[in-house]
XYZ file of C-alpha atoms in Angstrom:
273
model
C 39.968 24.056 53.568
C 42.116 25.128 51.060
C 43.395 21.676 51.012
C 40.217 20.155 50.687
C 39.504 22.315 47.001
C 43.524 21.217 45.566
C 42.612 17.497 46.479
C 39.408 17.938 44.605
C 41.284 19.622 41.907
C 44.052 16.699 41.560
C 41.805 14.045 41.670
C 39.851 15.606 38.334
C 42.706 16.322 36.930
C 43.547 12.525 37.372
C 40.113 11.666 36.090
C 40.793 13.197 32.574
C 44.566 11.981 32.445
C 43.562 8.247 32.607
C 40.044 9.272 30.811
C 42.510 10.878 27.563
C 44.481 7.851 27.303
C 41.782 5.463 26.791
C 41.708 3.617 23.399
C 38.229 3.686 21.882
C 38.347 0.756 19.296
C 35.346 0.061 16.388
C 35.993 -3.869 14.485
C 33.401 -4.205 11.741
C 31.678 -8.264 11.820
C 31.503 -7.902 8.254
C 31.155 -11.516 7.620
C 28.200 -11.243 10.418
C 24.417 -9.842 8.767
C 23.383 -7.122 10.492
C 19.989 -5.010 10.467
C 17.851 -6.375 6.771
C 15.820 -3.017 5.112
C 13.154 -4.409 3.643
C 12.719 -3.591 -0.105
C 9.448 -2.412 -0.024
C 10.542 0.725 1.450
C 11.177 1.860 -2.216
C 7.458 0.289 -3.017
C 5.911 2.485 -5.965
C 2.460 3.740 -6.788
C -0.417 4.522 -9.374
C -2.952 6.317 -9.928
C -5.055 7.388 -12.274
C -3.685 10.287 -12.338
C -3.158 12.669 -15.432
C -1.280 10.810 -18.381
C 0.065 7.696 -15.502
C -2.072 5.315 -17.021
C -3.362 5.917 -19.687
C -0.995 6.803 -22.309
C 1.833 6.970 -19.321
C 1.628 2.250 -18.801
C -1.252 1.480 -20.866
C -1.823 2.612 -24.124
C -3.833 -0.446 -25.625
C -2.388 -3.077 -28.069
C -4.208 -0.996 -31.233
C -1.539 1.910 -30.020
C 1.002 3.963 -33.018
C 2.912 4.189 -29.905
C 5.217 0.987 -29.536
C 3.848 -1.622 -26.742
C 3.839 -4.978 -25.651
C -0.087 -6.163 -24.758
C -1.034 -3.047 -24.357
C 1.596 -1.919 -22.223
C 3.736 1.389 -22.875
C 7.697 -0.079 -24.299
C 9.172 2.436 -22.968
C 7.843 2.462 -19.297
C 7.717 -1.068 -19.664
C 12.080 -0.710 -19.775
C 12.134 1.633 -17.608
C 10.526 0.375 -14.141
C 12.084 -3.112 -15.110
C 15.346 -1.392 -15.055
C 14.135 0.191 -12.177
C 13.725 -3.030 -10.292
C 10.741 -1.681 -8.816
C 9.772 -3.778 -5.701
C 5.892 -3.504 -5.486
C 3.203 -0.874 -7.886
C 0.741 0.105 -5.828
C -3.273 0.328 -7.436
C -5.589 1.609 -8.060
C -5.162 5.402 -5.775
C -5.043 8.024 -4.292
C -7.720 9.495 -3.596
C -9.469 7.138 -7.433
C -9.634 4.640 -5.403
C -12.120 5.448 -2.921
C -14.672 5.745 -5.791
C -13.275 3.293 -8.404
C -15.307 -0.452 -8.860
C -13.327 -3.290 -10.018
C -15.900 -5.283 -11.624
C -16.029 -2.028 -14.316
C -13.177 -2.558 -15.391
C -13.322 -6.908 -16.352
C -14.594 -8.658 -19.218
C -13.981 -7.810 -22.672
C -12.527 -4.422 -22.742
C -15.346 -3.501 -24.966
C -17.962 -3.717 -22.735
C -16.808 -2.331 -19.861
C -18.979 0.869 -18.914
C -16.936 4.990 -19.028
C -16.193 6.628 -16.516
C -16.032 9.475 -15.147
C -12.346 10.124 -13.672
C -14.415 12.803 -10.751
C -11.337 13.510 -8.447
C -8.706 14.071 -11.110
C -9.734 17.192 -14.071
C -12.984 15.231 -14.873
C -11.859 13.028 -17.661
C -13.779 9.688 -18.733
C -11.734 6.981 -18.845
C -12.987 3.345 -20.541
C -11.795 1.718 -17.983
C -9.720 -0.488 -20.305
C -6.748 -1.378 -17.254
C -8.116 -2.727 -14.954
C -7.442 -5.620 -12.947
C -6.532 -8.540 -15.422
C -4.367 -5.467 -17.459
C -2.664 -4.800 -13.296
C -1.648 -7.330 -12.775
C -0.320 -8.521 -16.066
C 2.230 -5.216 -15.600
C 3.055 -6.353 -11.818
C 4.098 -10.432 -13.526
C 6.002 -8.239 -16.634
C 7.305 -6.098 -13.285
C 7.745 -9.257 -11.624
C 6.974 -6.535 -8.420
C 4.948 -7.484 -5.914
C 0.788 -5.837 -6.292
C -0.405 -3.984 -3.163
C -3.996 -3.043 -4.123
C -6.277 -0.533 -1.892
C -9.780 -1.388 -1.706
C -13.284 0.916 -1.516
C -13.618 1.902 1.225
C -15.380 5.746 0.380
C -17.856 5.360 -1.558
C -17.773 0.959 -1.928
C -19.337 -1.000 0.061
C -17.832 -4.481 2.401
C -19.464 -6.795 -0.436
C -17.523 -5.132 -3.266
C -13.660 -5.322 -1.670
C -14.041 -8.668 -0.091
C -15.429 -9.942 -4.054
C -12.895 -8.812 -5.000
C -9.915 -10.464 -2.831
C -11.767 -13.201 -3.569
C -11.464 -12.771 -7.544
C -8.254 -12.494 -7.877
C -6.855 -15.350 -4.310
C -9.371 -17.967 -4.399
C -8.805 -20.819 -5.940
C -12.018 -22.266 -4.907
C -15.365 -22.803 -7.301
C -17.679 -19.651 -6.594
C -19.581 -17.186 -8.906
C -16.310 -14.500 -8.462
C -14.149 -17.365 -8.767
C -15.879 -18.630 -11.924
C -16.431 -15.204 -12.966
C -12.477 -14.544 -13.039
C -11.608 -17.903 -15.142
C -14.410 -17.200 -17.908
C -12.411 -13.429 -17.798
C -9.384 -15.714 -18.969
C -7.381 -16.224 -15.534
C -8.052 -19.867 -14.356
C -5.041 -19.568 -10.838
C -6.099 -17.871 -8.964
C -3.560 -14.484 -8.450
C -1.109 -13.943 -5.317
C -1.275 -10.838 -3.642
C -0.319 -10.031 -0.377
C -0.638 -6.160 0.536
C -3.991 -4.994 0.187
C -5.359 -0.898 1.669
C -7.915 -0.631 3.657
C -9.166 2.518 2.069
C -7.196 5.905 1.293
C -7.064 9.284 3.108
C -10.749 8.898 3.984
C -10.472 11.506 6.531
C -9.947 13.859 2.736
C -11.345 12.761 -0.181
C -11.749 8.820 1.220
C -14.939 10.223 2.705
C -13.750 12.773 5.312
C -14.435 10.153 7.688
C -13.911 11.325 11.973
C -11.162 8.391 13.376
C -14.078 6.915 15.470
C -16.139 6.268 12.273
C -13.313 5.386 10.459
C -11.905 2.511 12.481
C -15.270 0.943 13.097
C -14.937 1.166 8.592
C -11.422 -0.763 8.813
C -12.422 -2.890 11.476
C -16.145 -4.401 9.409
C -14.373 -4.195 6.175
C -11.005 -6.079 7.162
C -12.673 -8.631 8.875
C -15.320 -9.916 5.189
C -11.116 -9.556 3.496
C -10.301 -13.342 3.544
C -6.916 -14.822 3.726
C -7.784 -18.232 1.208
C -5.374 -20.713 0.302
C -1.599 -20.017 0.949
C -2.040 -16.002 0.398
C -2.242 -14.505 3.582
C -3.512 -10.576 3.807
C -1.524 -8.148 4.302
C -4.388 -5.130 6.038
C -2.671 -1.526 5.788
C -4.984 0.834 7.581
C -5.424 3.610 5.750
C -2.980 6.432 8.609
C -3.231 10.329 10.048
C -2.768 12.626 7.579
C 0.345 14.703 8.313
C 0.364 15.563 13.248
C -3.273 14.254 13.015
C -1.992 12.190 16.243
C -6.085 11.672 17.900
C -6.250 9.941 14.818
C -3.237 7.599 14.761
C -4.055 7.040 18.226
C -7.797 5.637 17.853
C -6.669 3.384 15.845
C -3.974 2.618 17.373
C -5.852 2.082 21.031
C -8.580 0.232 19.082
C -6.812 -2.611 18.098
C -4.670 -2.624 21.119
C -7.615 -3.121 23.111
C -9.619 -5.695 21.161
C -9.364 -9.440 21.347
C -6.859 -11.615 19.976
C -8.515 -13.090 17.546
C -10.111 -9.327 15.945
C -6.882 -8.373 15.796
C -5.420 -9.978 12.376
C -8.290 -6.599 10.609
C -4.487 -4.689 11.155
C -0.576 -5.099 9.744
C 0.345 -2.316 8.630
C -0.244 1.180 8.613
C -0.017 4.333 5.988
C 1.449 7.327 6.270
C 0.920 10.343 4.583
C 2.996 13.602 4.704
C 2.661 15.877 2.249
C 5.433 19.222 0.886
C 5.420 21.958 -1.445
C 8.188 22.782 -3.626
C 8.842 26.305 -3.927
C 11.791 27.741 -6.825
């Protein structure tokens, strides 16, 4: 018995010495590209909150603040220097109360609205679709538009997609041309609502899942503009919400699965001194 134990100990020691003599090497292939991180991970977010839009991005051409066609000059230059890859608008919570047709046409004819989410302030809608798209063109960044699912209609969002991206002859494209934009823009990223479990409608996961399919179905691709529809993800660790959306997507037939290409994540922290 003692001989067997001694032999076992010698065997273990022998393996340990052999392993200790192994040489680990690392080869770096600098000439071979690896995984590419999408630049859109580092996108930016603009919402009608405080002075983010008015006095921040937009001051109007008649402002005493130095501006370029109404866009605040110092902010514009800072964003150009950062190299903003994409910019999301109009929200946030504001998106699900925003009706895009209020923000087109002659600025002096646009209706005023009350920003019920952020301070109850009155806004004149002077910053709308054309102003946002103009900003993205100046920054050479991709626009990300968040549609109104909370208080809006399917038709309203479908017409917004058509107004911006279609080159066909239709009431929406004629309206865009009448407002000074002949050719359509390219807008890939579209959010189908925002925080719909909260400020975007206090919806259940099952109800939002149905709304997502309904809205996304009517948000169509026009010409070469292919939509990347982003569904509203859960808040923090609400796994049921995520599981419901993914289950509905998975069980759908192939021709329906195109209603969702992305899922937004929402996680918030509070910093204390």
